[in-house]
Tab-separated table of C-alpha atoms in Angstrom:
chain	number	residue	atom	x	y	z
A	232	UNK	CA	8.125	-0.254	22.791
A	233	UNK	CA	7.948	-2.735	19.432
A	234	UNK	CA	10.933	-1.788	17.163
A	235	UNK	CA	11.566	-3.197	13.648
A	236	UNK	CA	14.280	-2.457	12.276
A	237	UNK	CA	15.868	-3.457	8.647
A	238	UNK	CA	18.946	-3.375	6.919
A	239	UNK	CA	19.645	-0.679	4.422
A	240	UNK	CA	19.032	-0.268	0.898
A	241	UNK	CA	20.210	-2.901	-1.576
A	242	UNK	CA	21.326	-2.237	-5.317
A	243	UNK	CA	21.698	-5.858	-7.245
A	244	UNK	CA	22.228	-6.818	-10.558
A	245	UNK	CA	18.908	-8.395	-12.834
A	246	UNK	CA	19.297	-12.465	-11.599
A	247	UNK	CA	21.125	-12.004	-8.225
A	248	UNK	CA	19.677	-12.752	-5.094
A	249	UNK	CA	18.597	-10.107	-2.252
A	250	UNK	CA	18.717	-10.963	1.679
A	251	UNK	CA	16.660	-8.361	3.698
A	252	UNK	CA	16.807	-8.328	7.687
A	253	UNK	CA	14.484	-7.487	10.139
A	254	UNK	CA	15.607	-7.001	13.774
A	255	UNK	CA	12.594	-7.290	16.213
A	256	UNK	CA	13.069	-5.894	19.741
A	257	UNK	CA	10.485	-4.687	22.835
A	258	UNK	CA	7.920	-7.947	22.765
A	259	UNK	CA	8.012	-11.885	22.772
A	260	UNK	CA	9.558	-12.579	19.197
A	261	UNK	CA	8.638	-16.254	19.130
A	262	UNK	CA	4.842	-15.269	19.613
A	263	UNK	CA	3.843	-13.096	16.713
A	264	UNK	CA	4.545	-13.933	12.770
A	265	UNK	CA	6.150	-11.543	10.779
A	266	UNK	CA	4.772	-10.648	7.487
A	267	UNK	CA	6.651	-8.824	4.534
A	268	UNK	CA	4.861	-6.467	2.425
A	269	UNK	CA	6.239	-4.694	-0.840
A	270	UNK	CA	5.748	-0.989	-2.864
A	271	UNK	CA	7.206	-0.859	-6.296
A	272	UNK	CA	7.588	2.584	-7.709
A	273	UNK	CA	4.504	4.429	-8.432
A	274	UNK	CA	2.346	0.915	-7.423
A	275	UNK	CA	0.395	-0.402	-4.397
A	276	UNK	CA	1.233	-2.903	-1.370
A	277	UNK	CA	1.861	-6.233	-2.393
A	278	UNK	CA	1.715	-8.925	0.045
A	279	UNK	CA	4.494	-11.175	0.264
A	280	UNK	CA	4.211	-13.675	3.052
A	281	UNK	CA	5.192	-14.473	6.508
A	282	UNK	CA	7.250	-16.500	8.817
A	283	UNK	CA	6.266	-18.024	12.067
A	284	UNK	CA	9.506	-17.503	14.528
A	285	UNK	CA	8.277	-20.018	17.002
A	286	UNK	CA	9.024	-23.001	14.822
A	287	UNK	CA	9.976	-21.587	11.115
A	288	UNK	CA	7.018	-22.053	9.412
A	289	UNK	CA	6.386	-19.739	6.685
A	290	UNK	CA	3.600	-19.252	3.504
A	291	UNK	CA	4.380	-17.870	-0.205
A	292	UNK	CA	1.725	-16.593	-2.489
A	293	UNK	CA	1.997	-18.621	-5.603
A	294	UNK	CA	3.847	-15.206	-7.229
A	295	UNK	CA	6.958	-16.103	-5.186
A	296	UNK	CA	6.961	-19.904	-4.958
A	297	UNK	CA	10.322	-21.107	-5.694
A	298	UNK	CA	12.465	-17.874	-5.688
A	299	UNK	CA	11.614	-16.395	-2.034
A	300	UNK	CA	12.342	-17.481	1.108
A	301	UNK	CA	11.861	-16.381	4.512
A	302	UNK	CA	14.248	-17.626	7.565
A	303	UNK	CA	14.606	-15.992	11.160
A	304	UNK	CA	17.155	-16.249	13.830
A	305	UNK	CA	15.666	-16.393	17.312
A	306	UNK	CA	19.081	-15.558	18.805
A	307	UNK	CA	18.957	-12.379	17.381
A	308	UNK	CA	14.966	-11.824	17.306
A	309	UNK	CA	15.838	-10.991	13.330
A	310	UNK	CA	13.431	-12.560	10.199
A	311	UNK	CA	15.153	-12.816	7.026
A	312	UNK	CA	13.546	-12.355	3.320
A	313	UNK	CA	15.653	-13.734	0.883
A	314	UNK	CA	14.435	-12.777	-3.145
A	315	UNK	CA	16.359	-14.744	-5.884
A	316	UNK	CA	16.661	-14.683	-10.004
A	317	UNK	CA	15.643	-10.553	-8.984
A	318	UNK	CA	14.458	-9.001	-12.312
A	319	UNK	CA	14.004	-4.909	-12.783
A	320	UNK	CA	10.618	-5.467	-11.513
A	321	UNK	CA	11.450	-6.535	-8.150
A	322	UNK	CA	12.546	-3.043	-7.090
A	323	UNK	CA	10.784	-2.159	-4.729
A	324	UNK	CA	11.024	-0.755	-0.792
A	325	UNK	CA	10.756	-3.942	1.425
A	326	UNK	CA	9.124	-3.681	4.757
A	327	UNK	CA	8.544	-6.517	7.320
A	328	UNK	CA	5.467	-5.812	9.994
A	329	UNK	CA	4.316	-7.488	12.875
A	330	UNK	CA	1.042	-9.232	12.615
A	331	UNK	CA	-1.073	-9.061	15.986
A	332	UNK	CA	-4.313	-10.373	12.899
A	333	UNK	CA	-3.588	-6.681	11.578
A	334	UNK	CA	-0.162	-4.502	11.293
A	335	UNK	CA	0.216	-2.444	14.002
A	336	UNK	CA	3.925	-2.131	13.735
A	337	UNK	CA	6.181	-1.718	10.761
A	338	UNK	CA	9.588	-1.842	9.998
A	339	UNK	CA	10.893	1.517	8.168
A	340	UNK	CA	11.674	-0.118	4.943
A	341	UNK	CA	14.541	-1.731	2.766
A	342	UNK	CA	14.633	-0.001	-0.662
A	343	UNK	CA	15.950	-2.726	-2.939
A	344	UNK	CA	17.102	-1.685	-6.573
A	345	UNK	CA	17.932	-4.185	-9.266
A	346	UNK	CA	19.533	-2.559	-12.283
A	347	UNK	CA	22.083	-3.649	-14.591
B	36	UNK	CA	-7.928	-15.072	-4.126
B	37	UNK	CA	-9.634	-12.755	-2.279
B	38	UNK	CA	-10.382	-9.614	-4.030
B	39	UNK	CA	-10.070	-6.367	-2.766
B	40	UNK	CA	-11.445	-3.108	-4.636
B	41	UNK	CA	-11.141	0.547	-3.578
B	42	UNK	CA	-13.248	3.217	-5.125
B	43	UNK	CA	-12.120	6.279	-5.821
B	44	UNK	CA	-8.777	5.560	-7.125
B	45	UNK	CA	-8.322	9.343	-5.977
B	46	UNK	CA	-10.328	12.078	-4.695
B	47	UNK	CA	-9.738	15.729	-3.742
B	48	UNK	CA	-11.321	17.148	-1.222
B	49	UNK	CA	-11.541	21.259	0.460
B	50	UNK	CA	-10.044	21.175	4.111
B	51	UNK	CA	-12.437	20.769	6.583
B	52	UNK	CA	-14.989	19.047	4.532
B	53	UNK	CA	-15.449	15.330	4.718
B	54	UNK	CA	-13.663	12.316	2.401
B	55	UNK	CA	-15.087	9.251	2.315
B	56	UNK	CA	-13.251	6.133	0.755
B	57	UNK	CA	-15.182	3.012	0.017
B	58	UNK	CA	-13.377	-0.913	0.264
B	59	UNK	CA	-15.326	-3.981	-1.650
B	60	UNK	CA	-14.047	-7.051	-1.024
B	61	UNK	CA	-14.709	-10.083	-3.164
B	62	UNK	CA	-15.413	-12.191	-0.127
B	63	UNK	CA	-17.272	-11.757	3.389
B	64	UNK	CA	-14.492	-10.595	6.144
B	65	UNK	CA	-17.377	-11.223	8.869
B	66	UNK	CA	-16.132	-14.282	11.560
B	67	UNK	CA	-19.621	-15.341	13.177
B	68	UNK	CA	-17.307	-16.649	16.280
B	69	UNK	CA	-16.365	-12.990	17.546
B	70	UNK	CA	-18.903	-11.179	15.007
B	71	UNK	CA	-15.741	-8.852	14.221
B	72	UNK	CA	-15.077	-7.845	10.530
B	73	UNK	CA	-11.091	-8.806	9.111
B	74	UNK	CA	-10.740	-5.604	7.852
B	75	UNK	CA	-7.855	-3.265	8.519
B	76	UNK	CA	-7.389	0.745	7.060
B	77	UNK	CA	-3.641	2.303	6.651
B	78	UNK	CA	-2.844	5.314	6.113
B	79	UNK	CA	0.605	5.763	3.698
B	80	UNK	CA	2.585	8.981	3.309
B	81	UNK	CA	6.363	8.753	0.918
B	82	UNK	CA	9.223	8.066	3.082
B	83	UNK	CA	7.290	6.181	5.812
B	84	UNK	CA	5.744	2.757	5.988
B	85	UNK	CA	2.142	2.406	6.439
B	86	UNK	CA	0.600	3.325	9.465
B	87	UNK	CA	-2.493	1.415	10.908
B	88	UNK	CA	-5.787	3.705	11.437
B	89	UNK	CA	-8.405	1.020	12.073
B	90	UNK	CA	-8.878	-2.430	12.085
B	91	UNK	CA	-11.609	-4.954	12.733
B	92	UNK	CA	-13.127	-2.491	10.036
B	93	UNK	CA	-14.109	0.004	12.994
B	94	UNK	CA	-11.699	-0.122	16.125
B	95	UNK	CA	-9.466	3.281	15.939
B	96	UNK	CA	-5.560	2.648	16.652
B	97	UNK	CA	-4.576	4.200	19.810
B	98	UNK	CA	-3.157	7.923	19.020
B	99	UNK	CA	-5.337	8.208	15.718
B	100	UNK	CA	-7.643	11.235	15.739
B	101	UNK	CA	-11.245	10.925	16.007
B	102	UNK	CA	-11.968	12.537	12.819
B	103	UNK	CA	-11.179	9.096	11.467
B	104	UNK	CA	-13.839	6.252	11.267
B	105	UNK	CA	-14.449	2.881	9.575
B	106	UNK	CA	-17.941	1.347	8.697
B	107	UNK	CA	-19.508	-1.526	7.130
B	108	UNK	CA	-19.918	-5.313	7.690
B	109	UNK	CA	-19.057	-8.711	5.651
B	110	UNK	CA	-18.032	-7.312	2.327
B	111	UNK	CA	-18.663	-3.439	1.721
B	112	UNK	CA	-16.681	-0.625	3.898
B	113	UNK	CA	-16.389	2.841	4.516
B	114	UNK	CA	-13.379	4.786	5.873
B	115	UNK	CA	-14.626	8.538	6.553
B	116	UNK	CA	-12.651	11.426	7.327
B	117	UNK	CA	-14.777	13.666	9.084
B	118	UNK	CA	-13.118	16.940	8.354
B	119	UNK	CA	-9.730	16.494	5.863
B	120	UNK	CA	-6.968	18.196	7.820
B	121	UNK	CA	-3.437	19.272	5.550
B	122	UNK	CA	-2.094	16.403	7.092
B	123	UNK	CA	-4.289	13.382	6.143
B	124	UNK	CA	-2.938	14.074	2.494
B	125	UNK	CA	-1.758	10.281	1.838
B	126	UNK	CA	-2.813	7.118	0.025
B	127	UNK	CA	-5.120	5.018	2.191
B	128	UNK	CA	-5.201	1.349	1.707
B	129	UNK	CA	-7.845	-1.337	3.076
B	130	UNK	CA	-6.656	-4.717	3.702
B	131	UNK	CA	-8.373	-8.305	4.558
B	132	UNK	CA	-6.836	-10.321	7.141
B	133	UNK	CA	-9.311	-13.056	6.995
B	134	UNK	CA	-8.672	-15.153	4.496
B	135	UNK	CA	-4.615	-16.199	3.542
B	136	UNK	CA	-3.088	-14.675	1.100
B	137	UNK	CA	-3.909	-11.707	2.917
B	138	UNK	CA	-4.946	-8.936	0.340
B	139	UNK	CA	-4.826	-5.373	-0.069
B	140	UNK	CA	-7.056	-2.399	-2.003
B	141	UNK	CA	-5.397	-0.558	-4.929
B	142	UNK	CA	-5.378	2.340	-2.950
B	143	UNK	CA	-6.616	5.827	-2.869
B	144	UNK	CA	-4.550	9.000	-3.056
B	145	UNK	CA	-6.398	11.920	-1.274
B	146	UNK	CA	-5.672	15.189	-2.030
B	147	UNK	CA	-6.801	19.296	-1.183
B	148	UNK	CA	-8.519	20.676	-3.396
């Protein structure tokens, strides 16, 4: 069965950087993209991307141009979301899902904190 | 950007009795090549991630009850909840996956009343 699983929670100071995993098992990694999707306290979802694992490609709403970045290591079936300059607003819980058009699978979230 | 508007922002509803949830978006999510609609429903409880209900706006997820159903075509849609059960209290959330960035309602908390 698909299994997503992330790294666990993250507390970082307001400026640092923030490197969430996602480790992908139970289907073809290289043939689905991975999307990451955020919930800040009390908010909605917030869409933040995704990565293609066959070949790296990847796409940033114009929110997260130039401080986000989204990597993957086929080796390991595992995506990577990388958040830099983090500011108290970027806590959030971080979850990557795999997109078959829709989410039918989810990773169980990474609940980042950024707090001085 | 594609907009994406959910009315109620919450609603409360007796159990047993039926909830209905409406999703706007700002575009059409209709693709004339498969004549399906880009429009997913999740279902969101605290301390779990979302879980998909329905998605080309109508098709149920395997394992989800049939007291769940989507409706609607190009840009107005319905998710109904035939008869609330204790468990269906959540935040529901439409999303389009037609058009990149890929978009998502506000939300809408349901509650018993």
């Amino acid at each position: 069965q698909v299994q997503l699983v992330q790294s666990g929670a993250e507390v970082k100071q307001p400026g640092a950087s923030v490197k969430v995993s996602c480790r992908a098992s139970g289907y073809t990694f290289t043939d689905y993209y991975m999307h990451w999707v955020r919930q800040a306290p009390g908010q909605g979802l917030e869409w933040m991307g995704w990565i293609n694992p066959k070949n790296g490609g990847t796409y940033y709403p114009q929110k997260f141009q130039g401080r986000i970045t989204m990597t993957r290591d086929t080796s390991i079936t595992t995506v990577y979301l990388e958040l830099s300059r983090l500011e108290s607003d970027d806590t959030a819980l971080y979850y990557c899902a795999k997109e078959a058009d829709f989410y039918q699978n989810w990773g169980q979230g990474t609940l980042v904190t950024v707090a001085s | 950007d594609v907009v994406v508007t959910q009315s109620p922002d919450s609603l409360a509803v007796s159990l047993g009795e039926r909830a209905t949830i409406n999703c706007k978006s700002s575009q059409s999510l209709f693709y004339n090549s498969n004549n399906k609609n880009y429009l997913a429903w999740f279902q969101h409880k605290p301390g779990q991630p979302p879980k998909l209900l329905l998605y080309y706006s109508s098709t149920r997820e395997s394992g989800v009850p049939d007291r769940f159903s989507g409706s609607g075509s190009g840009t107005d849609f319905t998710l109904t909840i035939s008869s609330l059960q204790a468990e269906d209290v959540a935040v529901y959330y439409c999303q389009q996956y037609y058009y990149t960035p890929r978009t998502f309602g506000q939300g809408t908390r349901v509650e018993i009343k």
